[in-house]
PDB file of C-alpha atoms in Angstrom:
ATOM      1  CA  MET A 258     -74.756  18.384  71.682  1.00 91.00           C
ATOM      2  CA  LYS A 259     -75.764  15.687  74.157  1.00 96.00           C
ATOM      3  CA  THR A 260     -75.991  16.558  77.829  1.00 98.00           C
ATOM      4  CA  VAL A 261     -74.289  13.890  79.925  1.00 98.00           C
ATOM      5  CA  LEU A 262     -74.769  13.627  83.673  1.00 98.00           C
ATOM      6  CA  ILE A 263     -71.929  11.853  85.488  1.00 98.00           C
ATOM      7  CA  THR A 264     -72.460  10.611  89.039  1.00 98.00           C
ATOM      8  CA  GLY A 265     -69.521  10.085  91.355  1.00 96.00           C
ATOM      9  CA  ALA A 266     -67.683  12.922  89.625  1.00 96.00           C
ATOM     10  CA  ASN A 267     -65.135  13.240  92.443  1.00 95.00           C
ATOM     11  CA  GLY A 268     -64.084   9.611  92.123  1.00 94.00           C
ATOM     12  CA  PHE A 269     -61.275   8.123  90.053  1.00 95.00           C
ATOM     13  CA  ILE A 270     -63.387   7.049  87.063  1.00 97.00           C
ATOM     14  CA  GLY A 271     -65.750  10.016  87.383  1.00 97.00           C
ATOM     15  CA  LYS A 272     -62.882  12.490  87.079  1.00 97.00           C
ATOM     16  CA  ASN A 273     -61.576  10.730  83.975  1.00 97.00           C
ATOM     17  CA  LEU A 274     -65.035  10.693  82.374  1.00 98.00           C
ATOM     18  CA  THR A 275     -65.629  14.357  83.169  1.00 98.00           C
ATOM     19  CA  LYS A 276     -62.348  15.453  81.606  1.00 97.00           C
ATOM     20  CA  GLN A 277     -62.409  13.228  78.524  1.00 97.00           C
ATOM     21  CA  LEU A 278     -66.123  13.388  77.633  1.00 98.00           C
ATOM     22  CA  GLY A 279     -66.183  17.129  78.295  1.00 96.00           C
ATOM     23  CA  ARG A 280     -64.276  17.605  75.045  1.00 95.00           C
ATOM     24  CA  LYS A 281     -67.229  16.339  73.016  1.00 95.00           C
ATOM     25  CA  TYR A 282     -70.343  16.635  75.191  1.00 98.00           C
ATOM     26  CA  HIS A 283     -72.000  19.026  77.608  1.00 98.00           C
ATOM     27  CA  VAL A 284     -71.048  17.320  80.863  1.00 98.00           C
ATOM     28  CA  LEU A 285     -72.776  17.789  84.200  1.00 98.00           C
ATOM     29  CA  PRO A 286     -70.527  16.232  86.866  1.00 97.00           C
ATOM     30  CA  ILE A 287     -72.269  15.682  90.200  1.00 96.00           C
ATOM     31  CA  SER A 288     -71.048  14.491  93.557  1.00 92.00           C
ATOM     32  CA  ARG A 289     -72.880  14.179  96.860  1.00 90.00           C
ATOM     33  CA  LYS A 290     -72.519  17.947  97.281  1.00 89.00           C
ATOM     34  CA  GLU A 291     -74.772  18.592  94.270  1.00 92.00           C
ATOM     35  CA  ALA A 292     -77.202  15.712  94.852  1.00 94.00           C
ATOM     36  CA  ASP A 293     -77.286  12.895  97.374  1.00 97.00           C
ATOM     37  CA  LEU A 294     -78.246   9.841  95.316  1.00 97.00           C
ATOM     38  CA  LEU A 295     -79.481   8.133  98.484  1.00 97.00           C
ATOM     39  CA  ASP A 296     -82.187  10.798  98.761  1.00 97.00           C
ATOM     40  CA  GLN A 297     -85.094  10.065  96.419  1.00 97.00           C
ATOM     41  CA  LYS A 298     -86.407  13.634  96.478  1.00 97.00           C
ATOM     42  CA  GLN A 299     -83.011  15.131  95.636  1.00 97.00           C
ATOM     43  CA  VAL A 300     -82.678  12.813  92.648  1.00 97.00           C
ATOM     44  CA  GLU A 301     -86.142  13.772  91.425  1.00 97.00           C
ATOM     45  CA  ARG A 302     -85.308  17.477  91.729  1.00 96.00           C
ATOM     46  CA  LEU A 303     -82.064  16.923  89.842  1.00 95.00           C
ATOM     47  CA  PHE A 304     -83.884  15.578  86.794  1.00 96.00           C
ATOM     48  CA  SER A 305     -86.675  18.141  87.044  1.00 95.00           C
ATOM     49  CA  ARG A 306     -84.229  21.022  86.600  1.00 91.00           C
ATOM     50  CA  GLU A 307     -81.934  19.481  83.958  1.00 90.00           C
ATOM     51  CA  ASN A 308     -82.606  18.037  80.490  1.00 94.00           C
ATOM     52  CA  ILE A 309     -80.439  14.930  80.436  1.00 97.00           C
ATOM     53  CA  ASP A 310     -79.684  12.779  77.404  1.00 98.00           C
ATOM     54  CA  VAL A 311     -77.313  10.296  79.041  1.00 98.00           C
ATOM     55  CA  VAL A 312     -76.570   9.352  82.652  1.00 98.00           C
ATOM     56  CA  ILE A 313     -73.292   7.616  83.498  1.00 98.00           C
ATOM     57  CA  HIS A 314     -73.544   6.146  86.976  1.00 98.00           C
ATOM     58  CA  SER A 315     -69.976   5.841  88.236  1.00 97.00           C
ATOM     59  CA  ALA A 316     -70.841   6.527  91.881  1.00 96.00           C
ATOM     60  CA  THR A 317     -70.427   3.414  93.979  1.00 91.00           C
ATOM     61  CA  GLN A 318     -69.500   2.362  97.460  1.00 82.00           C
ATOM     62  CA  ASN A 319     -66.815  -0.220  98.128  1.00 70.00           C
ATOM     63  CA  THR A 320     -64.652  -1.252 101.052  1.00 60.00           C
ATOM     64  CA  LEU A 321     -61.283   0.200 100.041  1.00 61.00           C
ATOM     65  CA  GLY A 322     -59.776   1.583 103.221  1.00 58.00           C
ATOM     66  CA  ARG A 323     -63.092   1.253 105.057  1.00 61.00           C
ATOM     67  CA  GLY A 324     -64.116  -0.594 108.198  1.00 61.00           C
ATOM     68  CA  GLN A 325     -66.784  -3.190 108.990  1.00 63.00           C
ATOM     69  CA  GLU A 326     -69.410  -0.529 109.691  1.00 63.00           C
ATOM     70  CA  TYR A 327     -69.053   0.722 106.125  1.00 70.00           C
ATOM     71  CA  GLU A 328     -69.246  -2.843 104.778  1.00 71.00           C
ATOM     72  CA  GLU A 329     -72.673  -3.305 106.362  1.00 74.00           C
ATOM     73  CA  LYS A 330     -74.058  -0.220 104.586  1.00 89.00           C
ATOM     74  CA  LEU A 331     -72.550  -1.030 101.205  1.00 93.00           C
ATOM     75  CA  LEU A 332     -75.257  -3.315  99.830  1.00 94.00           C
ATOM     76  CA  LYS A 333     -78.123  -1.063 100.874  1.00 94.00           C
ATOM     77  CA  ASN A 334     -76.506   2.140  99.625  1.00 95.00           C
ATOM     78  CA  ASN A 335     -75.467   0.812  96.210  1.00 96.00           C
ATOM     79  CA  LEU A 336     -78.979  -0.514  95.612  1.00 97.00           C
ATOM     80  CA  ALA A 337     -80.611   2.709  96.797  1.00 97.00           C
ATOM     81  CA  MET A 338     -78.484   4.898  94.521  1.00 98.00           C
ATOM     82  CA  PHE A 339     -79.287   2.767  91.479  1.00 98.00           C
ATOM     83  CA  PHE A 340     -83.027   2.482  92.082  1.00 98.00           C
ATOM     84  CA  ASN A 341     -83.374   6.211  92.749  1.00 98.00           C
ATOM     85  CA  LEU A 342     -81.892   6.749  89.281  1.00 98.00           C
ATOM     86  CA  GLU A 343     -83.835   3.882  87.702  1.00 98.00           C
ATOM     87  CA  ARG A 344     -87.219   5.160  88.835  1.00 97.00           C
ATOM     88  CA  CYS A 345     -86.521   8.412  86.915  1.00 97.00           C
ATOM     89  CA  LYS A 346     -85.801   6.531  83.666  1.00 97.00           C
ATOM     90  CA  SER A 347     -88.382   8.528  81.706  1.00 97.00           C
ATOM     91  CA  ALA A 348     -86.366  11.710  82.421  1.00 97.00           C
ATOM     92  CA  TYR A 349     -83.299  10.691  80.387  1.00 98.00           C
ATOM     93  CA  GLY A 350     -82.395   8.870  77.193  1.00 97.00           C
ATOM     94  CA  LYS A 351     -79.965   6.229  78.468  1.00 98.00           C
ATOM     95  CA  LEU A 352     -78.449   5.199  81.770  1.00 98.00           C
ATOM     96  CA  PHE A 353     -75.083   3.451  81.801  1.00 98.00           C
ATOM     97  CA  VAL A 354     -74.166   1.745  85.062  1.00 98.00           C
ATOM     98  CA  LEU A 355     -70.506   0.969  85.620  1.00 98.00           C
ATOM     99  CA  GLY A 356     -70.709  -2.609  86.806  1.00 98.00           C
ATOM    100  CA  SER A 357     -67.999  -4.988  87.894  1.00 97.00           C
ATOM    101  CA  GLY A 358     -66.510  -8.380  87.173  1.00 98.00           C
ATOM    102  CA  ALA A 359     -67.380  -9.062  90.826  1.00 97.00           C
ATOM    103  CA  GLU A 360     -70.928  -9.731  89.577  1.00 98.00           C
ATOM    104  CA  TYR A 361     -69.720 -13.160  88.443  1.00 98.00           C
ATOM    105  CA  GLY A 362     -68.703 -14.099  91.989  1.00 98.00           C
ATOM    106  CA  LYS A 363     -65.098 -13.515  93.019  1.00 97.00           C
ATOM    107  CA  GLN A 364     -65.263 -16.531  95.327  1.00 97.00           C
ATOM    108  CA  GLN A 365     -64.482 -18.548  92.187  1.00 97.00           C
ATOM    109  CA  GLU A 366     -61.816 -18.386  89.479  1.00 97.00           C
ATOM    110  CA  LEU A 367     -62.852 -15.861  86.818  1.00 98.00           C
ATOM    111  CA  SER A 368     -60.766 -16.786  83.795  1.00 98.00           C
ATOM    112  CA  LEU A 369     -61.649 -14.767  80.673  1.00 98.00           C
ATOM    113  CA  VAL A 370     -65.238 -14.971  81.904  1.00 98.00           C
ATOM    114  CA  GLU A 371     -67.917 -14.271  79.281  1.00 98.00           C
ATOM    115  CA  GLU A 372     -71.254 -12.482  79.668  1.00 98.00           C
ATOM    116  CA  SER A 373     -73.106 -15.787  79.257  1.00 98.00           C
ATOM    117  CA  ALA A 374     -71.695 -16.892  82.638  1.00 98.00           C
ATOM    118  CA  PHE A 375     -73.666 -14.230  84.512  1.00 98.00           C
ATOM    119  CA  GLY A 376     -76.115 -15.735  86.984  1.00 97.00           C
ATOM    120  CA  ALA A 377     -74.361 -19.082  87.334  1.00 97.00           C
ATOM    121  CA  VAL A 378     -72.982 -18.015  90.724  1.00 97.00           C
ATOM    122  CA  VAL A 379     -74.361 -15.517  93.218  1.00 98.00           C
ATOM    123  CA  PRO A 380     -71.555 -13.373  94.715  1.00 98.00           C
ATOM    124  CA  ASP A 381     -70.886 -14.012  98.386  1.00 96.00           C
ATOM    125  CA  ASP A 382     -69.680 -10.468  99.182  1.00 94.00           C
ATOM    126  CA  ASN A 383     -71.818  -7.358  99.597  1.00 94.00           C
ATOM    127  CA  TYR A 384     -70.121  -5.384  96.828  1.00 94.00           C
ATOM    128  CA  GLY A 385     -70.448  -8.153  94.242  1.00 96.00           C
ATOM    129  CA  LEU A 386     -73.994  -8.900  95.401  1.00 96.00           C
ATOM    130  CA  SER A 387     -75.054  -5.260  95.034  1.00 96.00           C
ATOM    131  CA  LYS A 388     -73.706  -5.152  91.475  1.00 97.00           C
ATOM    132  CA  TYR A 389     -75.322  -8.532  90.741  1.00 98.00           C
ATOM    133  CA  ALA A 390     -78.749  -7.369  91.923  1.00 98.00           C
ATOM    134  CA  ILE A 391     -78.480  -4.162  89.898  1.00 98.00           C
ATOM    135  CA  SER A 392     -77.560  -6.121  86.776  1.00 98.00           C
ATOM    136  CA  LYS A 393     -80.534  -8.439  87.291  1.00 97.00           C
ATOM    137  CA  ALA A 394     -82.849  -5.459  87.650  1.00 96.00           C
ATOM    138  CA  MET A 395     -81.790  -3.908  84.346  1.00 94.00           C
ATOM    139  CA  GLU A 396     -82.132  -7.061  82.227  1.00 93.00           C
ATOM    140  CA  GLN A 397     -85.684  -6.130  81.197  1.00 89.00           C
ATOM    141  CA  SER A 398     -85.122  -2.382  80.960  1.00 94.00           C
ATOM    142  CA  SER A 399     -85.485  -0.430  77.742  1.00 94.00           C
ATOM    143  CA  ASN A 400     -82.802   2.223  78.244  1.00 97.00           C
ATOM    144  CA  ILE A 401     -80.437   1.032  81.009  1.00 98.00           C
ATOM    145  CA  TYR A 402     -77.144  -0.707  80.272  1.00 98.00           C
ATOM    146  CA  ASN A 403     -74.461  -2.356  82.376  1.00 98.00           C
ATOM    147  CA  LEU A 404     -70.796  -1.895  81.455  1.00 98.00           C
ATOM    148  CA  ARG A 405     -68.842  -4.383  83.564  1.00 98.00           C
ATOM    149  CA  LEU A 406     -65.310  -3.299  84.403  1.00 98.00           C
ATOM    150  CA  PHE A 407     -62.554  -5.555  85.697  1.00 97.00           C
ATOM    151  CA  GLY A 408     -59.189  -3.919  86.410  1.00 94.00           C
ATOM    152  CA  ILE A 409     -58.918  -0.253  85.424  1.00 96.00           C
ATOM    153  CA  PHE A 410     -56.054   2.191  85.973  1.00 97.00           C
ATOM    154  CA  GLY A 411     -55.084   5.725  85.072  1.00 97.00           C
ATOM    155  CA  PRO A 412     -54.945   9.348  86.246  1.00 96.00           C
ATOM    156  CA  TYR A 413     -56.577  10.332  89.558  1.00 96.00           C
ATOM    157  CA  GLU A 414     -56.538   6.837  91.072  1.00 94.00           C
ATOM    158  CA  ASN A 415     -55.798   6.625  94.794  1.00 94.00           C
ATOM    159  CA  TYR A 416     -52.227   5.355  95.101  1.00 95.00           C
ATOM    160  CA  ASN A 417     -52.913   4.156  98.644  1.00 93.00           C
ATOM    161  CA  TYR A 418     -55.200   1.403  97.381  1.00 91.00           C
ATOM    162  CA  ARG A 419     -54.704   1.037  93.606  1.00 95.00           C
ATOM    163  CA  PHE A 420     -52.000  -1.446  92.705  1.00 97.00           C
ATOM    164  CA  ILE A 421     -50.338   0.149  89.677  1.00 98.00           C
ATOM    165  CA  SER A 422     -50.000   3.692  91.036  1.00 97.00           C
ATOM    166  CA  ASN A 423     -48.974   2.308  94.442  1.00 98.00           C
ATOM    167  CA  VAL A 424     -46.115   0.349  92.874  1.00 98.00           C
ATOM    168  CA  ILE A 425     -45.065   3.370  90.802  1.00 98.00           C
ATOM    169  CA  CYS A 426     -44.876   5.558  93.918  1.00 98.00           C
ATOM    170  CA  LYS A 427     -42.860   2.964  95.844  1.00 98.00           C
ATOM    171  CA  ALA A 428     -40.512   2.466  92.898  1.00 98.00           C
ATOM    172  CA  LEU A 429     -39.888   6.214  92.619  1.00 98.00           C
ATOM    173  CA  LEU A 430     -39.261   6.465  96.357  1.00 98.00           C
ATOM    174  CA  GLY A 431     -37.033   3.392  96.441  1.00 98.00           C
ATOM    175  CA  ARG A 432     -39.285   1.547  98.886  1.00 98.00           C
ATOM    176  CA  GLU A 433     -39.867  -2.198  99.059  1.00 98.00           C
ATOM    177  CA  ILE A 434     -42.700  -3.491  96.859  1.00 98.00           C
ATOM    178  CA  ALA A 435     -44.374  -6.339  98.744  1.00 98.00           C
ATOM    179  CA  ILE A 436     -47.018  -8.427  96.963  1.00 98.00           C
ATOM    180  CA  ARG A 437     -49.048 -10.882  99.017  1.00 97.00           C
ATOM    181  CA  GLN A 438     -49.560 -13.297  96.091  1.00 98.00           C
ATOM    182  CA  ASN A 439     -49.403 -13.133  92.328  1.00 98.00           C
ATOM    183  CA  VAL A 440     -52.680 -12.989  90.400  1.00 98.00           C
ATOM    184  CA  LEU A 441     -53.812 -12.663  86.796  1.00 98.00           C
ATOM    185  CA  PHE A 442     -55.793  -9.498  86.064  1.00 97.00           C
ATOM    186  CA  ASP A 443     -57.295  -7.743  83.069  1.00 97.00           C
ATOM    187  CA  TYR A 444     -56.278  -4.076  83.208  1.00 97.00           C
ATOM    188  CA  LEU A 445     -57.949  -1.424  81.042  1.00 98.00           C
ATOM    189  CA  TYR A 446     -56.518   2.098  80.771  1.00 98.00           C
ATOM    190  CA  SER A 447     -59.056   4.701  81.918  1.00 97.00           C
ATOM    191  CA  LYS A 448     -58.550   6.886  78.837  1.00 97.00           C
ATOM    192  CA  ASP A 449     -59.309   3.894  76.598  1.00 98.00           C
ATOM    193  CA  PHE A 450     -62.537   3.339  78.525  1.00 98.00           C
ATOM    194  CA  CYS A 451     -63.435   6.979  77.880  1.00 97.00           C
ATOM    195  CA  ARG A 452     -62.967   6.309  74.157  1.00 97.00           C
ATOM    196  CA  ILE A 453     -65.155   3.195  74.263  1.00 97.00           C
ATOM    197  CA  LEU A 454     -68.095   4.709  76.130  1.00 97.00           C
ATOM    198  CA  PRO A 455     -69.168   7.190  73.405  1.00 97.00           C
ATOM    199  CA  TRP A 456     -69.910   4.276  71.042  1.00 97.00           C
ATOM    200  CA  PHE A 457     -72.575   3.064  73.458  1.00 97.00           C
ATOM    201  CA  MET A 458     -73.889   6.596  73.840  1.00 97.00           C
ATOM    202  CA  GLU A 459     -74.246   7.136  70.100  1.00 97.00           C
ATOM    203  CA  HIS A 460     -75.599   3.681  69.140  1.00 97.00           C
ATOM    204  CA  GLU A 461     -78.336   1.322  70.292  1.00 95.00           C
ATOM    205  CA  PRO A 462     -76.583  -1.582  72.026  1.00 95.00           C
ATOM    206  CA  LYS A 463     -78.043  -5.013  71.265  1.00 95.00           C
ATOM    207  CA  TYR A 464     -77.582  -6.294  74.817  1.00 96.00           C
ATOM    208  CA  HIS A 465     -78.016  -4.789  78.261  1.00 96.00           C
ATOM    209  CA  ALA A 466     -74.700  -5.966  79.714  1.00 98.00           C
ATOM    210  CA  TYR A 467     -71.171  -5.980  78.338  1.00 98.00           C
ATOM    211  CA  ASN A 468     -67.754  -6.860  79.722  1.00 98.00           C
ATOM    212  CA  VAL A 469     -65.591  -3.818  79.010  1.00 98.00           C
ATOM    213  CA  CYS A 470     -62.052  -5.158  79.182  1.00 97.00           C
ATOM    214  CA  THR A 471     -59.024  -6.036  77.079  1.00 97.00           C
ATOM    215  CA  GLY A 472     -59.569  -9.797  77.057  1.00 96.00           C
ATOM    216  CA  LYS A 473     -55.875 -10.240  77.888  1.00 96.00           C
ATOM    217  CA  ARG A 474     -54.313 -11.682  81.035  1.00 96.00           C
ATOM    218  CA  ILE A 475     -51.409 -10.059  82.815  1.00 97.00           C
ATOM    219  CA  ASP A 476     -49.997 -11.007  86.207  1.00 98.00           C
ATOM    220  CA  ILE A 477     -49.285  -8.299  88.739  1.00 98.00           C
ATOM    221  CA  VAL A 478     -45.701  -9.430  89.413  1.00 98.00           C
ATOM    222  CA  SER A 479     -44.910  -8.816  85.730  1.00 98.00           C
ATOM    223  CA  ILE A 480     -46.494  -5.368  86.016  1.00 98.00           C
ATOM    224  CA  ALA A 481     -44.317  -4.566  89.039  1.00 98.00           C
ATOM    225  CA  ARG A 482     -41.182  -5.724  87.239  1.00 98.00           C
ATOM    226  CA  GLU A 483     -42.060  -3.576  84.217  1.00 98.00           C
ATOM    227  CA  ILE A 484     -42.504  -0.547  86.472  1.00 98.00           C
ATOM    228  CA  LEU A 485     -39.109  -1.188  88.070  1.00 98.00           C
ATOM    229  CA  ALA A 486     -37.546  -1.417  84.618  1.00 98.00           C
ATOM    230  CA  GLN A 487     -39.244   1.731  83.326  1.00 98.00           C
ATOM    231  CA  THR A 488     -38.315   3.809  86.371  1.00 97.00           C
ATOM    232  CA  GLY A 489     -34.821   2.372  86.792  1.00 98.00           C
ATOM    233  CA  SER A 490     -35.702   1.798  90.432  1.00 98.00           C
ATOM    234  CA  ARG A 491     -33.627  -0.332  92.774  1.00 96.00           C
ATOM    235  CA  SER A 492     -36.617  -1.103  94.987  1.00 98.00           C
ATOM    236  CA  ILE A 493     -36.771  -4.673  96.279  1.00 98.00           C
ATOM    237  CA  LEU A 494     -39.712  -6.724  94.981  1.00 98.00           C
ATOM    238  CA  THR A 495     -40.953  -9.521  97.251  1.00 98.00           C
ATOM    239  CA  VAL A 496     -43.823 -11.990  96.814  1.00 98.00           C
ATOM    240  CA  LYS A 497     -44.916 -13.409 100.172  1.00 97.00           C
ATOM    241  CA  GLN A 498     -46.868 -16.459  98.992  1.00 97.00           C
ATOM    242  CA  GLN A 499     -46.058 -18.803  96.140  1.00 96.00           C
ATOM    243  CA  GLY A 500     -48.477 -19.678  93.349  1.00 97.00           C
ATOM    244  CA  PHE A 501     -51.438 -17.677  92.073  1.00 98.00           C
ATOM    245  CA  ASN A 502     -54.529 -16.334  93.743  1.00 98.00           C
ATOM    246  CA  ARG A 503     -57.899 -16.617  91.953  1.00 98.00           C
ATOM    247  CA  GLU A 504     -57.793 -15.129  88.447  1.00 98.00           C
ATOM    248  CA  TYR A 505     -59.922 -12.062  87.637  1.00 98.00           C
ATOM    249  CA  THR A 506     -60.149 -11.600  83.865  1.00 98.00           C
ATOM    250  CA  GLY A 507     -62.940 -11.025  81.347  1.00 98.00           C
TER     251      GLY A 507
END
């Protein structure tokens, strides 16, 4: 049985991975309490005491609900966490980094963007830039892979910041659902992602970066209307600005 170390185990995706993969693998979920990935020595000690077959790096820092001070640390911290894991690459079989469609540069329209488009634009935000730099660093690696996620939803997501669960809560409570502007997204269910990941763990991927998405567009106003229909809610749905914001699909 493979031993799988999951970073960011207290996060939305980390919790899903821990629960779903734990049915098939020996899972070691870690959060900052068990090992601070920003501390090189702690990461080294982690791998010295555990025999790890696969590392899934779901720990990341973003700006959801955070202030400017946090934004300034984001780039540095995301890079530090990755490179502390990367420098221990001889201590595990494979490392899978959960990347982001933001690597393609969200300052432009991302319409069913393909992997071949990577590198054409450098992201102009710290989060996208951190993921971009990490992806560049792993291009020549032998055992590190980038799984780029776009929209993802499912159990354990924070309803304060995640669109789908936020709309569900407001619909159930009968509160107004206000959308700033419609946008086309590509949403993948978290449990489906947990079914996809084992293929990469059990096989030798040909490439070092993959878009992990549905390849289907859906606009968020249609999602909100479907939620209202499914819940039978009488919540009012308002869209503040006409037209569409920049698309974000892979």
